[in-house]
């Protein structure tokens, strides 16, 4: 799955990744390795992993550990999923 970092909750560090399907995956990075607009991808074997996984930050050419919280989040539910409401 491929996507782009779309939004960040600065209080809890969670990120929304807009996927190529037009919906969002919510991740919590284990470090401060992402900027808005960074291109990322993760395992083609499992497009919708949950829990600890590694993703590739294509923009920075880095492998980064993240914690997947949710997938297929719509734009209408994005703020709630990021914890900003």
Short mmCIF file of N, CA, C and O in Angstrom, two decimals:
data_model
loop_
_atom_site.label_atom_id
_atom_site.label_comp_id
_atom_site.label_asym_id
_atom_site.label_seq_id
_atom_site.Cartn_x
_atom_site.Cartn_y
_atom_site.Cartn_z
N UNK A 1 0.85 -1.17 0.00
CA UNK A 1 0.00 0.00 0.00
C UNK A 1 0.90 1.23 0.00
O UNK A 1 1.91 1.27 0.69
N UNK A 2 0.50 2.22 -0.75
CA UNK A 2 1.24 3.48 -0.81
C UNK A 2 0.35 4.61 -0.32
O UNK A 2 -0.87 4.54 -0.43
N UNK A 3 1.00 5.65 0.21
CA UNK A 3 0.25 6.80 0.67
C UNK A 3 1.15 7.99 0.91
O UNK A 3 2.34 7.97 0.61
N UNK A 4 0.53 9.03 1.44
CA UNK A 4 1.22 10.29 1.72
C UNK A 4 0.78 10.80 3.08
O UNK A 4 -0.40 10.75 3.42
N UNK A 5 1.75 11.29 3.86
CA UNK A 5 1.42 11.86 5.17
C UNK A 5 0.56 13.10 4.93
O UNK A 5 0.97 14.05 4.27
N UNK A 6 -0.66 13.06 5.48
CA UNK A 6 -1.66 14.10 5.20
C UNK A 6 -1.88 15.04 6.39
O UNK A 6 -2.06 16.23 6.21
N UNK A 7 -1.89 14.48 7.60
CA UNK A 7 -2.19 15.30 8.79
C UNK A 7 -1.48 14.70 10.00
O UNK A 7 -1.15 13.52 10.02
N UNK A 8 -1.28 15.55 11.03
CA UNK A 8 -0.61 15.11 12.26
C UNK A 8 -1.32 15.75 13.46
O UNK A 8 -1.66 16.92 13.43
N UNK A 9 -1.47 14.96 14.51
CA UNK A 9 -1.91 15.49 15.79
C UNK A 9 -0.64 15.72 16.60
O UNK A 9 0.02 14.77 17.00
N UNK A 10 -0.28 16.97 16.82
CA UNK A 10 0.97 17.29 17.50
C UNK A 10 0.96 16.89 18.97
O UNK A 10 2.02 16.64 19.54
N UNK A 11 -0.22 16.79 19.60
CA UNK A 11 -0.29 16.40 21.00
C UNK A 11 0.04 14.92 21.21
O UNK A 11 0.77 14.58 22.11
N UNK A 12 -0.51 14.04 20.39
CA UNK A 12 -0.29 12.61 20.59
C UNK A 12 0.63 11.98 19.55
O UNK A 12 0.95 10.80 19.64
N UNK A 13 1.03 12.75 18.53
CA UNK A 13 1.97 12.27 17.53
C UNK A 13 1.40 11.40 16.44
O UNK A 13 2.12 10.97 15.55
N UNK A 14 0.09 11.12 16.48
CA UNK A 14 -0.50 10.25 15.46
C UNK A 14 -0.56 10.97 14.11
O UNK A 14 -0.72 12.18 14.03
N UNK A 15 -0.43 10.15 13.05
CA UNK A 15 -0.45 10.66 11.68
C UNK A 15 -1.57 10.02 10.88
O UNK A 15 -1.91 8.86 11.10
N UNK A 16 -2.08 10.77 9.93
CA UNK A 16 -3.02 10.24 8.95
C UNK A 16 -2.28 10.11 7.62
O UNK A 16 -1.68 11.07 7.15
N UNK A 17 -2.33 8.92 7.06
CA UNK A 17 -1.73 8.64 5.75
C UNK A 17 -2.87 8.52 4.74
O UNK A 17 -3.73 7.65 4.89
N UNK A 18 -2.89 9.41 3.76
CA UNK A 18 -3.90 9.29 2.69
C UNK A 18 -3.40 8.23 1.72
O UNK A 18 -2.34 8.38 1.11
N UNK A 19 -4.16 7.14 1.59
CA UNK A 19 -3.72 6.02 0.77
C UNK A 19 -4.12 6.22 -0.69
O UNK A 19 -4.93 7.10 -1.01
N UNK A 20 -3.58 5.37 -1.54
CA UNK A 20 -3.90 5.43 -2.96
C UNK A 20 -5.37 5.11 -3.21
O UNK A 20 -5.89 5.39 -4.28
N UNK A 21 -6.06 4.56 -2.21
CA UNK A 21 -7.49 4.27 -2.32
C UNK A 21 -8.35 5.48 -1.98
O UNK A 21 -9.57 5.43 -2.09
N UNK A 22 -7.72 6.57 -1.51
CA UNK A 22 -8.45 7.80 -1.20
C UNK A 22 -9.01 7.86 0.21
O UNK A 22 -9.78 8.76 0.52
N UNK A 23 -8.66 6.91 1.05
CA UNK A 23 -9.05 6.93 2.46
C UNK A 23 -7.78 7.03 3.30
O UNK A 23 -6.69 7.12 2.75
N UNK A 24 -7.92 6.98 4.62
CA UNK A 24 -6.78 7.24 5.49
C UNK A 24 -6.46 6.05 6.39
O UNK A 24 -7.36 5.36 6.86
N UNK A 25 -5.17 5.86 6.61
CA UNK A 25 -4.68 4.93 7.62
C UNK A 25 -4.09 5.79 8.73
O UNK A 25 -3.43 6.79 8.48
N UNK A 26 -4.35 5.39 9.98
CA UNK A 26 -3.87 6.13 11.15
C UNK A 26 -2.71 5.36 11.76
O UNK A 26 -2.84 4.17 12.06
N UNK A 27 -1.57 6.05 11.91
CA UNK A 27 -0.39 5.41 12.49
C UNK A 27 0.16 6.27 13.62
O UNK A 27 -0.06 7.48 13.67
N UNK A 28 0.87 5.60 14.51
CA UNK A 28 1.63 6.28 15.55
C UNK A 28 3.09 5.92 15.32
O UNK A 28 3.49 4.77 15.52
N UNK A 29 3.91 6.87 14.85
CA UNK A 29 5.32 6.57 14.62
C UNK A 29 6.07 6.40 15.94
O UNK A 29 5.72 7.03 16.93
N UNK A 30 7.07 5.53 15.94
CA UNK A 30 7.87 5.30 17.13
C UNK A 30 8.98 6.34 17.28
O UNK A 30 9.72 6.32 18.24
N UNK A 31 9.07 7.25 16.31
CA UNK A 31 10.04 8.34 16.35
C UNK A 31 9.47 9.53 15.61
O UNK A 31 8.30 9.53 15.22
N UNK A 32 10.28 10.54 15.39
CA UNK A 32 9.83 11.74 14.68
C UNK A 32 10.41 11.71 13.28
O UNK A 32 11.26 12.53 12.92
N UNK A 33 9.98 10.74 12.48
CA UNK A 33 10.60 10.47 11.19
C UNK A 33 9.78 10.91 9.98
O UNK A 33 10.12 10.55 8.87
N UNK A 34 8.70 11.66 10.20
CA UNK A 34 7.81 12.00 9.09
C UNK A 34 7.51 13.49 9.06
O UNK A 34 7.40 14.13 10.09
N UNK A 35 7.34 13.97 7.85
CA UNK A 35 6.89 15.35 7.60
C UNK A 35 5.63 15.27 6.76
O UNK A 35 5.43 14.30 6.01
N UNK A 36 4.79 16.29 6.84
CA UNK A 36 3.62 16.34 5.96
C UNK A 36 4.08 16.27 4.51
O UNK A 36 5.06 16.91 4.14
N UNK A 37 3.41 15.44 3.73
CA UNK A 37 3.76 15.28 2.33
C UNK A 37 4.71 14.13 2.04
O UNK A 37 4.88 13.76 0.87
N UNK A 38 5.34 13.55 3.07
CA UNK A 38 6.23 12.41 2.83
C UNK A 38 5.45 11.26 2.20
O UNK A 38 4.32 10.96 2.60
N UNK A 39 6.06 10.61 1.24
CA UNK A 39 5.49 9.43 0.60
C UNK A 39 5.94 8.19 1.38
O UNK A 39 7.11 8.08 1.74
N UNK A 40 4.99 7.28 1.63
CA UNK A 40 5.30 6.08 2.39
C UNK A 40 4.68 4.86 1.72
O UNK A 40 3.75 4.99 0.91
N UNK A 41 5.22 3.69 2.05
CA UNK A 41 4.55 2.45 1.64
C UNK A 41 4.79 1.39 2.69
O UNK A 41 5.67 1.51 3.53
N UNK A 42 3.96 0.34 2.64
CA UNK A 42 4.11 -0.80 3.54
C UNK A 42 3.73 -2.07 2.81
O UNK A 42 3.27 -2.04 1.69
N UNK A 43 3.93 -3.16 3.48
CA UNK A 43 3.85 -4.51 2.93
C UNK A 43 2.67 -4.73 2.00
O UNK A 43 1.52 -4.48 2.36
N UNK A 44 2.98 -5.23 0.81
CA UNK A 44 1.91 -5.60 -0.12
C UNK A 44 1.21 -6.87 0.33
O UNK A 44 0.10 -7.16 -0.10
N UNK A 45 1.84 -7.64 1.22
CA UNK A 45 1.23 -8.87 1.71
C UNK A 45 0.05 -8.57 2.63
O UNK A 45 -0.87 -9.38 2.74
N UNK A 46 0.06 -7.42 3.29
CA UNK A 46 -1.01 -7.04 4.21
C UNK A 46 -1.23 -5.54 4.10
O UNK A 46 -0.53 -4.77 4.74
N UNK A 47 -2.23 -5.15 3.30
CA UNK A 47 -2.52 -3.73 3.11
C UNK A 47 -3.08 -3.07 4.37
O UNK A 47 -3.04 -1.86 4.51
N UNK A 48 -3.64 -3.88 5.27
CA UNK A 48 -4.31 -3.33 6.45
C UNK A 48 -3.78 -3.93 7.75
O UNK A 48 -4.52 -4.50 8.54
N UNK A 49 -2.47 -3.78 8.01
CA UNK A 49 -1.92 -4.33 9.25
C UNK A 49 -2.40 -3.53 10.46
O UNK A 49 -2.76 -2.36 10.34
N UNK A 50 -2.40 -4.16 11.61
CA UNK A 50 -2.66 -3.47 12.86
C UNK A 50 -1.54 -3.79 13.83
O UNK A 50 -0.94 -4.86 13.77
N UNK A 51 -1.23 -2.84 14.69
CA UNK A 51 -0.16 -3.04 15.64
C UNK A 51 1.18 -2.62 15.07
O UNK A 51 1.26 -1.88 14.08
N UNK A 52 2.24 -3.10 15.68
CA UNK A 52 3.60 -2.72 15.30
C UNK A 52 3.99 -3.31 13.96
O UNK A 52 3.82 -4.50 13.72
N UNK A 53 4.50 -2.47 13.08
CA UNK A 53 4.95 -2.85 11.74
C UNK A 53 6.03 -1.86 11.31
O UNK A 53 6.25 -0.85 11.95
N UNK A 54 6.65 -2.17 10.19
CA UNK A 54 7.60 -1.24 9.59
C UNK A 54 7.02 -0.70 8.30
O UNK A 54 6.34 -1.42 7.56
N UNK A 55 7.26 0.59 8.06
CA UNK A 55 6.90 1.21 6.79
C UNK A 55 8.16 1.81 6.20
O UNK A 55 9.16 2.01 6.89
N UNK A 56 8.12 2.08 4.92
CA UNK A 56 9.23 2.73 4.24
C UNK A 56 8.83 4.17 3.97
O UNK A 56 7.81 4.44 3.35
N UNK A 57 9.59 5.12 4.51
CA UNK A 57 9.43 6.52 4.16
C UNK A 57 10.21 6.71 2.88
O UNK A 57 11.44 6.79 2.88
N UNK A 58 9.50 6.73 1.76
CA UNK A 58 10.13 6.82 0.45
C UNK A 58 10.82 8.16 0.24
O UNK A 58 11.84 8.23 -0.43
N UNK A 59 10.26 9.20 0.82
CA UNK A 59 10.84 10.54 0.68
C UNK A 59 12.23 10.61 1.29
O UNK A 59 13.14 11.21 0.72
N UNK A 60 12.40 9.99 2.45
CA UNK A 60 13.68 10.03 3.16
C UNK A 60 14.48 8.73 3.00
O UNK A 60 15.57 8.63 3.56
N UNK A 61 13.92 7.77 2.27
CA UNK A 61 14.55 6.47 2.06
C UNK A 61 14.96 5.84 3.40
O UNK A 61 16.12 5.47 3.60
N UNK A 62 13.97 5.74 4.30
CA UNK A 62 14.20 5.16 5.62
C UNK A 62 13.14 4.12 5.93
O UNK A 62 11.98 4.26 5.55
N UNK A 63 13.53 3.09 6.66
CA UNK A 63 12.61 2.10 7.19
C UNK A 63 12.30 2.53 8.62
O UNK A 63 13.20 2.72 9.43
N UNK A 64 11.00 2.67 8.94
CA UNK A 64 10.59 3.26 10.20
C UNK A 64 9.56 2.36 10.89
O UNK A 64 8.61 1.91 10.25
N UNK A 65 9.72 2.16 12.19
CA UNK A 65 8.73 1.40 12.95
C UNK A 65 7.56 2.31 13.32
O UNK A 65 7.76 3.44 13.77
N UNK A 66 6.36 1.79 13.12
CA UNK A 66 5.14 2.52 13.45
C UNK A 66 4.16 1.56 14.11
O UNK A 66 4.36 0.34 14.09
N UNK A 67 3.10 2.11 14.65
CA UNK A 67 2.01 1.32 15.21
C UNK A 67 0.75 1.70 14.46
O UNK A 67 0.30 2.84 14.54
N UNK A 68 0.20 0.76 13.69
CA UNK A 68 -1.02 1.02 12.93
C UNK A 68 -2.22 0.97 13.87
O UNK A 68 -2.44 -0.02 14.57
N UNK A 69 -3.01 2.05 13.86
CA UNK A 69 -4.19 2.17 14.71
C UNK A 69 -5.48 1.80 13.97
O UNK A 69 -6.37 1.21 14.58
N UNK A 70 -5.58 2.21 12.70
CA UNK A 70 -6.83 2.02 11.97
C UNK A 70 -6.59 2.19 10.47
O UNK A 70 -5.58 2.77 10.07
N UNK A 71 -7.56 1.73 9.67
CA UNK A 71 -7.50 1.84 8.21
C UNK A 71 -8.87 2.20 7.67
O UNK A 71 -9.89 2.08 8.35
N UNK A 72 -8.88 2.64 6.43
CA UNK A 72 -10.12 2.97 5.69
C UNK A 72 -10.94 4.05 6.39
O UNK A 72 -12.17 4.04 6.36
N UNK A 73 -10.27 4.99 7.01
CA UNK A 73 -10.93 6.10 7.69
C UNK A 73 -11.33 7.13 6.64
O UNK A 73 -10.52 7.51 5.79
N UNK A 74 -12.56 7.60 6.71
CA UNK A 74 -13.04 8.60 5.76
C UNK A 74 -12.62 10.00 6.21
O UNK A 74 -12.27 10.22 7.38
N UNK A 75 -12.68 10.92 5.31
CA UNK A 75 -12.34 12.33 5.61
C UNK A 75 -13.23 12.87 6.73
O UNK A 75 -12.78 13.62 7.59
N UNK A 76 -14.50 12.46 6.74
CA UNK A 76 -15.45 12.94 7.74
C UNK A 76 -15.07 12.48 9.15
O UNK A 76 -15.38 13.17 10.13
N UNK A 77 -14.41 11.34 9.27
CA UNK A 77 -14.04 10.80 10.58
C UNK A 77 -12.58 11.03 10.94
O UNK A 77 -12.13 10.57 11.99
N UNK A 78 -11.86 11.75 10.10
CA UNK A 78 -10.43 11.89 10.28
C UNK A 78 -10.05 12.58 11.59
O UNK A 78 -9.19 12.09 12.33
N UNK A 79 -10.66 13.71 11.91
CA UNK A 79 -10.30 14.44 13.13
C UNK A 79 -10.57 13.59 14.36
O UNK A 79 -9.75 13.55 15.28
N UNK A 80 -11.68 12.88 14.39
CA UNK A 80 -12.01 12.03 15.53
C UNK A 80 -10.96 10.91 15.67
O UNK A 80 -10.50 10.62 16.77
N UNK A 81 -10.57 10.30 14.55
CA UNK A 81 -9.59 9.21 14.59
C UNK A 81 -8.21 9.69 15.02
O UNK A 81 -7.48 8.95 15.67
N UNK A 82 -7.87 10.92 14.66
CA UNK A 82 -6.57 11.49 15.07
C UNK A 82 -6.59 11.98 16.52
O UNK A 82 -5.55 12.30 17.08
N UNK A 83 -7.78 12.07 17.10
CA UNK A 83 -7.89 12.53 18.48
C UNK A 83 -7.87 14.03 18.64
O UNK A 83 -7.47 14.54 19.68
N UNK A 84 -8.29 14.77 17.61
CA UNK A 84 -8.28 16.23 17.71
C UNK A 84 -9.67 16.79 18.00
O UNK A 84 -9.85 17.99 18.02
N UNK A 85 -10.64 15.93 18.22
CA UNK A 85 -11.98 16.37 18.60
C UNK A 85 -12.29 15.95 19.98
O UNK A 85 -11.91 14.95 20.46
#
